[in-house]
Each structure stands twice: as structure tokens, then as C-alpha cells.
Coordinates of C-alpha atoms in Angstrom, one line a residue:
M3 CA 49.4 -64.0 17.8
R4 CA 46.6 -66.1 16.2
A5 CA 47.9 -69.3 17.8
L6 CA 48.4 -67.5 21.1
A7 CA 44.8 -66.2 21.1
A8 CA 43.4 -69.7 20.5
A9 CA 45.8 -71.2 23.1
A10 CA 44.7 -68.6 25.7
A11 CA 41.1 -69.4 25.2
I12 CA 41.7 -73.1 25.7
A13 CA 43.9 -72.6 28.8
L14 CA 41.2 -70.4 30.3
A15 CA 38.3 -72.6 29.9
G16 CA 38.8 -75.9 28.1
C17 CA 37.8 -76.6 24.5
G18 CA 34.0 -77.0 24.7
D19 CA 31.6 -74.3 23.4
S20 CA 28.4 -74.8 25.3
P21 CA 27.6 -75.7 29.0
P22 CA 26.0 -79.0 29.9
G23 CA 22.3 -79.5 30.1
E24 CA 21.0 -78.1 26.8
S25 CA 17.3 -77.9 26.8
G26 CA 16.8 -79.3 23.3
A27 CA 14.8 -77.8 20.5
P28 CA 12.8 -74.7 21.5
D29 CA 9.0 -74.2 21.2
L30 CA 8.6 -72.5 17.9
S31 CA 4.8 -72.5 17.8
G32 CA 4.4 -68.8 17.6
G33 CA 1.3 -69.0 19.8
P34 CA 0.4 -66.6 22.6
D35 CA 1.6 -68.8 25.5
G36 CA 5.0 -70.3 25.9
A37 CA 6.3 -69.5 22.5
L38 CA 10.0 -68.6 22.0
L39 CA 9.3 -65.6 19.7
V40 CA 6.0 -63.8 19.3
D41 CA 5.4 -60.7 17.1
V42 CA 3.9 -58.1 19.4
A43 CA 4.6 -55.0 17.3
R44 CA 1.1 -53.7 16.8
E45 CA -0.1 -54.4 20.3
R46 CA 2.9 -52.6 21.9
G47 CA 2.5 -49.6 19.6
L48 CA 5.0 -50.2 16.8
D49 CA 2.9 -49.8 13.6
F50 CA 5.2 -48.6 10.9
T51 CA 6.1 -49.6 7.3
I52 CA 9.2 -48.2 5.7
T53 CA 9.2 -46.5 2.3
S54 CA 11.5 -48.1 -0.2
G55 CA 10.2 -47.2 -3.7
A56 CA 7.1 -48.9 -5.1
S57 CA 5.7 -52.4 -4.8
P58 CA 6.3 -54.3 -6.9
P59 CA 9.8 -52.8 -7.5
S60 CA 10.9 -51.7 -11.0
E61 CA 14.5 -50.7 -10.3
I62 CA 17.4 -52.0 -8.2
L63 CA 17.4 -48.9 -5.9
E64 CA 14.1 -50.0 -4.5
V65 CA 15.2 -53.4 -3.2
K66 CA 18.5 -52.9 -1.4
G67 CA 17.5 -50.7 1.7
G68 CA 16.0 -51.6 5.0
G69 CA 18.3 -51.0 7.9
L70 CA 17.6 -50.1 11.5
A71 CA 19.5 -49.6 14.7
L72 CA 19.0 -50.4 18.4
F73 CA 20.8 -47.8 20.5
D74 CA 20.5 -45.9 23.8
W75 CA 18.5 -42.8 23.2
R76 CA 18.8 -40.2 26.1
G77 CA 21.4 -42.3 27.9
D78 CA 18.9 -44.1 30.2
G79 CA 20.4 -47.5 29.8
D80 CA 17.8 -49.2 27.6
W81 CA 17.5 -49.8 23.9
D82 CA 15.5 -47.7 21.5
L83 CA 14.9 -48.0 17.7
F84 CA 16.0 -45.8 14.9
V85 CA 14.7 -46.5 11.3
P86 CA 16.5 -44.5 8.5
N87 CA 13.6 -45.1 6.1
G88 CA 13.7 -44.5 2.4
A89 CA 12.2 -42.6 -0.5
T90 CA 10.7 -43.3 -4.0
L91 CA 12.0 -43.1 -7.5
E92 CA 9.8 -40.1 -8.1
S93 CA 11.4 -38.2 -5.2
P94 CA 14.7 -40.1 -4.5
E95 CA 16.4 -37.2 -2.6
R96 CA 13.6 -36.6 -0.2
G97 CA 11.4 -39.2 1.5
P98 CA 8.9 -39.2 4.4
G99 CA 11.8 -39.1 6.9
A100 CA 13.6 -41.3 9.5
R101 CA 11.7 -42.4 12.6
L102 CA 12.7 -42.9 16.2
F103 CA 10.8 -45.1 18.6
D104 CA 11.3 -45.0 22.3
I105 CA 10.9 -48.6 23.7
G106 CA 9.9 -48.5 27.4
E107 CA 8.9 -50.8 30.1
G108 CA 7.0 -53.9 29.0
L109 CA 8.1 -53.2 25.4
A110 CA 5.7 -50.3 25.2
V111 CA 6.7 -48.3 22.0
R112 CA 6.2 -44.6 21.6
D113 CA 7.0 -42.6 18.4
A114 CA 9.7 -40.1 19.6
T115 CA 10.6 -38.7 16.2
G116 CA 9.3 -35.3 17.0
A117 CA 10.7 -35.2 20.5
A118 CA 14.2 -35.9 19.1
R119 CA 13.7 -33.4 16.3
V120 CA 15.0 -36.0 13.8
D121 CA 15.8 -34.2 10.6
F122 CA 17.0 -36.9 8.2
D123 CA 14.7 -37.5 5.2
R124 CA 17.0 -38.8 2.4
W125 CA 16.9 -42.4 1.0
G126 CA 18.5 -44.2 4.0
M127 CA 20.1 -47.6 3.7
G128 CA 22.4 -48.9 6.5
V129 CA 23.0 -47.3 9.9
A130 CA 25.6 -47.8 12.6
A131 CA 25.4 -46.6 16.2
G132 CA 28.2 -45.4 18.5
D133 CA 29.6 -42.5 20.4
L134 CA 31.2 -40.5 17.6
D135 CA 32.1 -37.3 19.3
G136 CA 33.2 -38.6 22.7
D137 CA 30.4 -37.0 24.8
G138 CA 29.2 -40.3 26.2
L139 CA 26.0 -40.3 24.1
C140 CA 25.3 -42.7 21.2
D141 CA 25.2 -41.1 17.8
L142 CA 24.3 -42.5 14.4
L143 CA 26.0 -42.7 11.0
V144 CA 23.5 -43.3 8.2
A145 CA 24.5 -44.6 4.7
A146 CA 22.3 -43.3 2.0
F147 CA 21.6 -42.9 -1.7
G148 CA 23.1 -39.5 -1.9
P149 CA 24.9 -37.8 1.0
D150 CA 25.6 -39.9 4.0
A151 CA 24.8 -38.4 7.4
V152 CA 26.1 -38.1 10.9
L153 CA 23.3 -37.6 13.4
A154 CA 24.7 -36.4 16.7
Q155 CA 22.7 -37.0 19.9
G156 CA 22.4 -33.9 22.1
A157 CA 22.0 -33.8 25.9
D158 CA 18.3 -33.0 25.4
G159 CA 17.9 -36.2 23.3
S160 CA 17.9 -34.4 19.9
L161 CA 19.3 -36.2 16.9
T162 CA 20.7 -33.5 14.6
E163 CA 22.6 -33.9 11.3
V164 CA 26.0 -32.4 11.6
A165 CA 26.7 -30.3 8.5
G166 CA 30.1 -31.1 6.9
A167 CA 30.8 -34.0 9.3
L168 CA 32.0 -36.2 6.4
E169 CA 34.6 -34.1 4.7
G170 CA 34.7 -34.7 0.9
D171 CA 31.7 -37.1 0.7
D172 CA 30.9 -37.3 -3.1
E173 CA 27.3 -38.2 -2.3
R174 CA 26.9 -41.4 -4.2
W175 CA 25.1 -44.6 -3.3
S176 CA 26.2 -46.0 0.1
C177 CA 24.7 -49.2 1.5
G178 CA 26.3 -50.5 4.7
V179 CA 28.4 -48.9 7.4
A180 CA 30.4 -50.3 10.3
L181 CA 32.2 -48.5 13.2
G182 CA 35.5 -49.3 15.0
D183 CA 38.7 -47.6 16.2
L184 CA 40.7 -48.5 13.1
D185 CA 43.6 -46.3 13.8
A186 CA 43.8 -47.1 17.6
D187 CA 43.5 -43.5 18.7
G188 CA 40.6 -43.9 21.1
D189 CA 37.7 -42.8 18.9
L190 CA 35.4 -44.5 16.4
D191 CA 36.2 -44.5 12.7
A192 CA 33.8 -45.7 10.0
Y193 CA 34.0 -48.0 6.9
V194 CA 31.2 -47.4 4.4
A195 CA 30.5 -50.1 1.8
R196 CA 29.2 -48.3 -1.4
Y197 CA 27.3 -49.9 -4.2
L198 CA 27.0 -48.6 -7.8
E199 CA 26.3 -45.7 -10.1
F200 CA 22.5 -45.3 -10.5
D201 CA 20.5 -42.5 -12.0
P202 CA 16.7 -42.7 -11.2
G203 CA 16.1 -40.4 -14.2
A204 CA 17.9 -42.8 -16.6
P205 CA 17.7 -46.3 -15.1
P206 CA 19.6 -49.2 -16.8
A207 CA 18.1 -51.4 -19.4
P208 CA 16.3 -54.6 -18.1
A209 CA 18.3 -57.7 -17.6
S210 CA 17.6 -61.4 -17.6
F211 CA 17.7 -63.8 -14.6
L212 CA 17.4 -67.5 -15.5
G213 CA 15.6 -66.5 -18.6
V214 CA 13.2 -64.1 -16.8
D215 CA 13.2 -60.4 -17.6
V216 CA 14.1 -58.3 -14.5
F217 CA 15.4 -54.9 -13.7
G218 CA 19.0 -54.1 -14.5
G219 CA 21.9 -54.4 -12.1
P220 CA 24.2 -54.9 -10.4
M221 CA 26.2 -56.6 -13.2
G222 CA 27.0 -54.2 -16.0
L223 CA 26.8 -51.1 -13.7
A224 CA 29.9 -49.2 -12.5
A225 CA 30.8 -49.9 -8.9
V226 CA 31.4 -47.1 -6.5
P227 CA 34.7 -47.1 -4.3
D228 CA 34.1 -47.6 -0.6
H229 CA 34.9 -44.9 2.0
L230 CA 37.1 -45.1 5.1
W231 CA 36.2 -42.3 7.4
V232 CA 38.8 -41.4 10.1
N233 CA 37.4 -39.5 13.1
D234 CA 39.1 -36.5 14.6
G235 CA 37.7 -37.4 18.0
L236 CA 35.0 -34.8 17.8
G237 CA 32.7 -36.5 15.3
R238 CA 34.1 -35.1 12.1
F239 CA 35.6 -37.4 9.6
A240 CA 38.2 -37.3 6.7
E241 CA 38.4 -39.9 4.0
R242 CA 41.6 -41.9 4.4
S243 CA 41.2 -45.1 2.3
R244 CA 44.3 -44.4 0.2
E245 CA 46.4 -43.7 3.2
A246 CA 45.2 -46.9 4.8
G247 CA 46.0 -49.1 1.8
M248 CA 42.3 -49.7 1.1
A249 CA 42.1 -47.9 -2.2
D250 CA 44.2 -50.2 -4.3
V251 CA 41.4 -52.8 -4.8
T252 CA 39.0 -52.8 -7.7
P253 CA 35.8 -50.9 -6.8
S254 CA 33.1 -53.5 -6.1
H255 CA 29.4 -53.6 -5.4
G256 CA 29.6 -53.2 -1.6
L257 CA 26.6 -54.1 0.5
G258 CA 28.0 -54.3 4.0
A259 CA 31.0 -54.4 6.2
A260 CA 31.9 -55.7 9.7
I261 CA 34.8 -54.6 11.9
L262 CA 36.4 -57.0 14.4
D263 CA 39.7 -58.8 15.0
L264 CA 39.4 -61.7 12.6
D265 CA 42.8 -63.3 13.2
G266 CA 43.4 -62.7 16.9
D267 CA 46.5 -60.5 16.4
G268 CA 45.2 -57.6 18.4
H269 CA 44.3 -55.4 15.4
L270 CA 40.9 -54.7 14.1
D271 CA 40.1 -55.9 10.6
V272 CA 37.4 -55.0 8.1
Y273 CA 35.4 -57.7 6.2
V274 CA 33.4 -56.3 3.3
G275 CA 30.6 -58.2 1.6
N276 CA 30.2 -57.4 -2.1
D277 CA 27.4 -58.2 -4.5
S278 CA 28.4 -60.6 -7.3
M279 CA 32.0 -59.7 -6.8
A280 CA 34.8 -61.0 -4.6
D281 CA 34.6 -60.0 -1.0
F282 CA 37.4 -58.0 0.8
A283 CA 39.3 -58.7 4.0
F284 CA 41.3 -55.7 5.0
M285 CA 43.6 -57.1 7.7
G286 CA 45.0 -54.6 10.2
R287 CA 48.7 -54.3 10.7
G288 CA 48.7 -51.6 13.4
G289 CA 47.9 -47.9 13.1
L290 CA 46.1 -47.0 9.9
H291 CA 47.7 -49.8 7.8
F292 CA 45.7 -52.6 6.1
D293 CA 46.4 -55.4 3.6
E294 CA 43.6 -56.8 1.5
R295 CA 44.0 -60.6 1.8
A296 CA 40.6 -62.2 1.2
A297 CA 41.8 -64.5 -1.6
D298 CA 44.8 -65.7 0.5
L299 CA 42.6 -66.3 3.5
G300 CA 39.8 -68.2 1.7
L301 CA 37.3 -65.3 2.2
A302 CA 37.0 -63.9 -1.2
T303 CA 34.8 -66.4 -3.0
S304 CA 33.1 -69.8 -2.5
S305 CA 35.3 -72.9 -2.3
D306 CA 34.9 -73.4 -6.1
G307 CA 36.1 -69.9 -6.9
R308 CA 32.7 -68.4 -7.6
T309 CA 31.9 -64.9 -6.5
Q310 CA 28.7 -64.6 -4.5
A311 CA 26.1 -61.9 -3.7
T312 CA 27.1 -61.4 -0.1
M313 CA 24.4 -59.6 1.8
G314 CA 24.3 -60.4 5.6
I315 CA 27.4 -61.0 7.7
C316 CA 27.4 -63.1 10.9
V317 CA 30.1 -64.3 13.3
A318 CA 30.3 -67.1 15.8
D319 CA 32.9 -69.5 17.2
V320 CA 31.4 -72.5 15.5
N321 CA 34.5 -74.8 15.7
A322 CA 35.4 -73.7 19.3
D323 CA 39.0 -72.5 18.6
G324 CA 38.3 -69.0 20.1
L325 CA 38.4 -67.2 16.7
P326 CA 35.5 -65.9 14.6
D327 CA 33.9 -68.0 11.9
L328 CA 32.0 -66.2 9.2
F329 CA 28.5 -66.9 7.9
T330 CA 27.2 -64.9 4.9
S331 CA 23.8 -64.9 3.4
N332 CA 23.5 -64.8 -0.4
F333 CA 21.2 -64.6 -3.4
S334 CA 18.8 -67.4 -4.4
H335 CA 20.0 -70.2 -6.6
D336 CA 23.3 -70.0 -4.6
T337 CA 24.0 -71.2 -1.1
N338 CA 24.6 -69.3 2.0
T339 CA 28.2 -69.7 3.1
L340 CA 29.9 -70.7 6.4
R341 CA 33.6 -70.3 6.6
T342 CA 35.4 -71.7 9.7
S343 CA 38.9 -70.6 10.8
R344 CA 41.7 -73.2 10.6
P345 CA 45.1 -73.6 12.3
S346 CA 46.7 -72.6 9.0
G347 CA 45.4 -69.0 9.4
R348 CA 42.9 -69.5 6.6
W349 CA 39.2 -70.1 6.6
R350 CA 37.5 -73.2 5.1
D351 CA 34.2 -73.2 3.3
Q352 CA 32.0 -75.6 5.3
S353 CA 28.7 -74.6 3.7
T354 CA 27.9 -78.2 2.6
T355 CA 29.3 -80.2 5.5
S356 CA 27.6 -77.8 8.1
G357 CA 24.1 -78.4 6.6
L358 CA 23.7 -74.7 5.8
G359 CA 24.2 -74.9 2.1
A360 CA 21.7 -76.8 0.0
V361 CA 18.7 -75.8 2.2
S362 CA 19.3 -72.2 1.4
R363 CA 19.2 -72.3 -2.4
P364 CA 15.5 -71.2 -2.8
F365 CA 16.0 -68.3 -0.4
C366 CA 17.3 -64.8 -1.0
G367 CA 19.1 -64.1 2.3
W368 CA 19.6 -60.8 4.0
S369 CA 20.0 -60.1 7.7
G370 CA 21.0 -63.0 10.0
A371 CA 22.3 -63.6 13.5
F372 CA 23.9 -66.2 15.6
A373 CA 22.1 -66.0 19.0
D374 CA 21.2 -68.3 21.9
L375 CA 17.6 -67.4 21.8
D376 CA 16.4 -70.2 24.0
L377 CA 19.4 -69.8 26.5
D378 CA 20.3 -73.5 26.3
G379 CA 24.0 -72.8 25.9
A380 CA 24.2 -73.3 22.1
Q381 CA 23.8 -70.5 19.6
E382 CA 21.1 -70.9 17.0
L383 CA 21.3 -69.3 13.6
V384 CA 18.4 -67.3 12.1
V385 CA 18.3 -65.8 8.6
F386 CA 15.7 -63.5 7.3
N387 CA 14.8 -63.7 3.6
G388 CA 12.9 -62.1 0.8
H389 CA 13.4 -61.8 -3.0
V390 CA 14.3 -58.7 -4.9
Y391 CA 12.1 -59.5 -7.9
A392 CA 8.4 -59.0 -8.3
T393 CA 6.3 -62.0 -7.5
G394 CA 5.8 -63.2 -11.0
A395 CA 9.4 -63.0 -12.0
A396 CA 10.6 -64.6 -8.7
E397 CA 8.1 -67.5 -9.2
R398 CA 9.1 -68.0 -12.9
A399 CA 12.7 -68.3 -11.7
G400 CA 11.7 -71.0 -9.3
S401 CA 11.6 -69.0 -6.1
S402 CA 9.1 -66.6 -4.4
R403 CA 9.2 -62.9 -3.4
L404 CA 7.8 -63.4 0.1
Q405 CA 9.9 -66.0 2.1
A406 CA 9.9 -67.4 5.6
P407 CA 12.9 -67.1 7.9
L408 CA 15.4 -70.0 8.2
Y409 CA 16.1 -71.1 11.7
F410 CA 18.8 -73.6 12.6
E411 CA 19.7 -75.5 15.8
R412 CA 23.4 -76.0 16.2
E413 CA 24.7 -79.6 16.8
G414 CA 28.5 -79.2 17.2
E415 CA 29.8 -77.9 13.9
R416 CA 26.6 -78.8 12.0
F417 CA 23.2 -77.1 11.9
R418 CA 19.8 -78.6 11.6
R419 CA 16.9 -76.6 10.2
V420 CA 13.9 -76.4 12.5
E421 CA 10.5 -75.6 11.0
G422 CA 7.5 -74.4 12.9
E423 CA 4.5 -72.2 13.0
G424 CA 3.8 -68.6 13.8
W425 CA 6.7 -66.2 13.1
L426 CA 8.8 -69.0 11.7
A427 CA 6.3 -70.0 9.0
Q428 CA 5.2 -66.5 8.0
A429 CA 6.6 -65.3 4.6
H430 CA 7.8 -61.7 4.2
C431 CA 10.1 -59.6 2.1
D432 CA 12.7 -59.0 4.9
R433 CA 15.9 -57.0 4.9
G434 CA 17.4 -55.6 8.1
A435 CA 17.1 -57.1 11.6
A436 CA 18.6 -56.1 15.0
L437 CA 19.0 -58.1 18.2
G438 CA 18.7 -56.7 21.7
D439 CA 17.3 -57.4 25.2
L440 CA 14.6 -54.9 24.8
D441 CA 12.5 -55.8 27.9
G442 CA 15.4 -56.4 30.3
D443 CA 14.6 -60.1 31.0
G444 CA 18.0 -61.4 29.9
D445 CA 17.1 -62.9 26.5
Q446 CA 17.3 -61.3 23.1
D447 CA 14.4 -59.9 21.2
L448 CA 14.4 -59.0 17.5
V449 CA 13.2 -56.1 15.3
V450 CA 12.8 -57.0 11.6
V451 CA 12.3 -54.8 8.5
D452 CA 9.8 -56.0 5.9
L453 CA 9.7 -54.2 2.6
E454 CA 6.1 -55.3 2.1
G455 CA 4.6 -54.8 5.5
P456 CA 5.1 -53.3 9.0
L457 CA 8.1 -53.7 11.2
R458 CA 8.0 -56.8 13.3
L459 CA 8.9 -56.8 17.0
L460 CA 9.6 -60.4 18.0
E461 CA 9.4 -60.7 21.8
N462 CA 11.5 -63.5 23.2
R463 CA 9.5 -65.4 25.9
T464 CA 12.1 -67.9 26.9
D465 CA 12.2 -66.4 30.5
S466 CA 14.4 -69.1 31.9
G467 CA 16.9 -66.8 33.8
A468 CA 19.7 -68.9 32.4
F469 CA 21.8 -66.0 31.1
V470 CA 24.8 -63.8 31.6
V471 CA 24.6 -60.4 29.8
V472 CA 27.6 -58.2 29.1
T473 CA 27.0 -54.6 27.8
L474 CA 29.5 -52.1 26.5
A475 CA 29.5 -49.1 28.9
D476 CA 31.3 -47.2 26.2
T477 CA 30.4 -47.9 22.5
R478 CA 33.9 -46.8 21.5
D479 CA 34.8 -50.3 22.5
L480 CA 32.9 -51.8 19.6
G481 CA 34.9 -54.8 18.3
A482 CA 35.3 -56.3 21.7
R483 CA 35.7 -60.1 22.2
V484 CA 33.8 -61.5 25.2
E485 CA 34.4 -65.0 26.6
L486 CA 32.4 -66.7 29.4
A487 CA 34.0 -69.8 31.0
G488 CA 32.6 -72.5 33.2
D489 CA 33.8 -75.9 34.4
G490 CA 35.4 -77.3 31.2
W491 CA 33.6 -75.1 28.7
S492 CA 33.7 -71.7 27.2
Q493 CA 31.6 -69.5 24.9
V494 CA 32.8 -66.6 22.8
R495 CA 30.8 -63.6 21.5
W496 CA 31.9 -60.5 19.5
I497 CA 30.3 -57.2 20.1
A498 CA 31.0 -55.8 16.7
S499 CA 29.6 -53.2 14.3
G500 CA 28.2 -54.1 10.9
L501 CA 26.8 -57.6 11.6
G502 CA 23.5 -58.6 10.1
Y503 CA 22.4 -56.5 7.1
Q504 CA 22.6 -52.7 7.2
S505 CA 21.7 -52.7 10.9
A506 CA 23.1 -52.2 14.3
S507 CA 22.2 -54.6 17.1
A508 CA 22.4 -53.6 20.7
P509 CA 26.1 -53.5 21.9
E510 CA 25.7 -56.5 24.2
A511 CA 26.7 -60.1 24.5
V512 CA 24.1 -62.6 25.8
F513 CA 25.3 -66.0 27.0
G514 CA 22.8 -68.8 27.5
L515 CA 23.7 -71.2 30.3
G516 CA 21.3 -74.2 30.1
E517 CA 21.5 -76.0 33.4
A518 CA 25.0 -74.6 34.3
Q519 CA 24.9 -72.9 37.7
G520 CA 28.3 -71.2 38.0
P521 CA 30.1 -69.2 39.2
F522 CA 31.7 -68.3 35.9
R523 CA 34.6 -66.2 34.6
L524 CA 34.5 -63.4 32.1
L525 CA 37.4 -62.5 29.9
V526 CA 37.0 -59.4 27.7
Q527 CA 39.6 -58.5 25.1
W528 CA 39.3 -54.8 24.0
P529 CA 40.0 -53.5 20.6
D530 CA 43.1 -51.6 21.9
G531 CA 44.7 -54.9 22.9
S532 CA 44.0 -54.7 26.6
S533 CA 41.9 -57.2 28.5
I534 CA 40.1 -57.6 31.8
E535 CA 39.0 -60.8 33.7
Q536 CA 36.2 -61.0 36.1
T537 CA 35.6 -64.0 38.3
G538 CA 32.6 -65.0 40.5
V539 CA 30.1 -64.2 37.7
E540 CA 26.6 -65.5 38.7
R541 CA 23.8 -67.0 36.7
G542 CA 21.2 -64.4 35.8
S543 CA 23.7 -61.5 36.2
K544 CA 24.3 -58.4 34.0
H545 CA 27.5 -56.6 33.6
Q546 CA 28.3 -53.2 32.1
L547 CA 32.0 -53.0 31.2
S548 CA 34.5 -50.7 29.5
S549 CA 38.2 -50.6 28.7
A550 CA 40.6 -48.3 30.6
R551 CA 40.7 -45.4 28.2

């Protein structure tokens, strides 16, 4: 099936990946006029800093959170922002509470927490968004330190925690969560990556990093087994990891998971990023049956066999074979990692040859994204960074606590770092980030979490009209593969849950066109194995599509 998927992609649209007429390097000045991305958070009404322990941090619990979600609140067709928020070591079970922000016309932001009667106030980490109960409205699943939560959206816009929705949750530390129909029964299931045993009242002894005293963990602390939550169709979940074949692995320090069809065989798979332990790749065999094959597939460790601290997870078709390639962000003094799919069915570590390896060593990477932000037809890669250790310790270890983003232009299967001013030169202690066309102009904007400062709302001012946008009409179709084809070229996107770090981007695929005029063809492969093709797709058009459930 893998070979057939790749062959089908080539037969549809040729073997290129980007349309002709790329516009070249974008303007990254960050100034008020003509800039690609400009932080407009405060002027548009978004003035909020999350709580995640104290600054500087003294324990590992304070540095791992920082997720957010873009989702459709009230079903009005635009994207709004949910922030789980955190707590403090002094009150780890109850913090200041989650926040909901309504994003309106012109990116005007209004705090809608009270209007939605949001009632989640635990130490939130990651969040995933999707229709969990089949009522057509987008709900949220929040991973937390302590009990995880299902927040169901009501017809009146309320976001209410559903008591007992996660049957048998043992209330330990969860970090990342991803949604997908893993048992192919028409509803969304959830994989929760869980971290380690931590007691705020009895924290671990300090550790040493490159000869510098730092807080303890994750090494030496007991890992917590992950959860596979299977949905009954009404938004209530039972833990089924043993039944699915996922409980035989050694519990590891899970930070995140992504759900998509990695090998093109028509079954959803689960890729799990672990901290300082081998990653997992649970490959679907149909129904609720999975085999863990990361080592066999070249996805468990770096090419030299070292385990890495996998934080962010990104996918793109870098080598133009129609199948997903995986980029993961990692801890400082290691490299970020790019693995590309090969005809053998394995993935190859191309961190060095791609140009993404050495440049990342000083950086502690978290959320990232492949996105064609300048709509020239080639996806860029952006990675948000920030160290876990206090400033003095980070500097003595040869790094820094506050770090600027990394931004790469793609040149075939290689990437070239682009440095600039404004947002690109500003150092932060970033964690989660989410992409979405928030102002409806066809390009993707970004919301970013900073542990040391307010949220950033990066407005994309490309405004070229060179786009095609595909949005999921039904979020139960998360995991869809979307391909846009022109004359002798094609581009592929995956609308998947769990990409980035602890965050949910809007369920949409944005294709940049450069100078290509169309018409184009769309091919969507749904998670249930069905597909649709749409011809006559015009430049500057938007499409809301769903599978035939």
C-alpha cells in the first residue's frame, strides 16, 4: 500500500512539490509596513501571560507546559483561542484557570472565558480540539498534571468539563494529546502522552547538566505509562492501550503524540515523542491493533543510536514522494532531527544533509511548523525555542534561557536559515504555538506561548491572494491527507492532531501558489480509507470538505 500511495501521487500530479514562480526570500523585517509576520497581540486586545510556576523555575514541572488550541467556538466558522493555563508549586492542583479568547473581524480579540463559563483550573499542559460527542460542535481534551479533562461545547457556547468522561484516569502527569479515529468506528479517540512521577511536596534532588547544577529530572524519575482513550461515540472514553497492543512498551517520558497515516497503508498510526528515551511509532493494522515499530523504521533514535529529547513534532513531504517526513525539535546541545521516508519503508535521518542539524545545537526547541507563510509555493519551517533552566545555569552551559525562533527557507530537500529583525530576532522562552488563518485572508497567522511574557499574535501580512485553503467541515476527519495538483507539480499537507508542541492548530490546509494560476485539482484521502477528488479549483479559493460518514 505504501508504494501504491506514492505511485498514485505521482500519477496524479507529477513529482514536483512546489509550483513555478517562487517569490524568493520573504520580508522578515518585522516592521509595521509590508512585513511577513507582525506581533499585534496587545493592539488587538490579547494581553495575557500564562501561569506555569515561578520565574526562574526551580522544578521540572514548571517548564514543560504551555499549550493552546485554535478551534471553532460557537460554530460560526472562524477560529478562536483556548489556553489551558497552569498553576504553581504552592498550589499545583488549582491555578488561575483556563482562558478563552474570541477572535473576531480584523483580529479583534475579546476575553470570552466568562461567556463560555469555562471551569477548568488545574495545571493544564497540552490540548487537542475536535468533535468528541458527535454533535457537530468542537470540544476540547486537556492533558494536565493531575486529572485530564474533556470540555464539551454546548449549543450556547459553554465549555463544561464532563465528569467521568475518562473512565479510570489515574490522575498522573499528562503532557501531550492527539485525536484520531484509531478504531475506525466514526468517532475520535485520543492518545495521551504522559510524563513522569512528580510530587511537588517532595521534589527530586538537584541534577547536573554539563557540570552545572540544575533541577532534577527527567532522568532518574519513574516514567508514567501513556493512555489510549477509546470513544463510545458520545464523548466518554475507556482506556484500551493493552487491548490495542500499546501497553507492551517500556513506559517512557512522553511529551507529545501525533496521529496520521505515516506509511500510506490506509490506517492511522501514532508517533510518540519521548524525552531522553526512544520514541514510539505505533503502526496501525486495522481496527484497534497496533505494532510498535519505531526502531525497525528508523524513528526511535538519531542515526547514531542516541535517544533524544523529542519535544515538537512536524510533518511535511520534503522529498516529494507523497508520504510524510518527520521533523522533531530537541534539547540544546543536541540537534533537531529530520527523517525522510524512503522506498524501503524506513525513514532516514537527514538532519545533517538537510542543513537543519548543526544550526540548532544552541537552541532548546519546542513547537514548530512547516507552513508556506509567504505563499510562494514552498513550505518554510519555523521552530520556537526557549531553555528550561534559569538564565545563569543556561548561560554557564553555553546557551541562554531566552532564545529567538529559527526560520528556514526550503531549497529542495535542504533548508537555509533566514535571519531578520522584528519577531524573528526577539528572544523569548517559548513553548506551544498554533497556526490558523485567523483573519480570513488566506494566509496563516500564529499564536505563540511565552513562559516569560504575554502571548504573541503574529499576524501574517503576505496578502498575495496566492492560496487555496481546505478546511475540515467535520473534525472527526482529523488525520486527512490533502493534495493540490497543478501542471506538473503537486503539494501535500496533513491535517493532523498533535503537531507542534502540546497545541492544536486550526484544522485546515493552506497551499501557497506563487505565480501558478490554475485551475488545480484537489485529492483528499480520509482516515477511513475513502477519498474525493475535486477539479477546477481556482486560485484564491476556500473549500470546506468532509468524508461521507
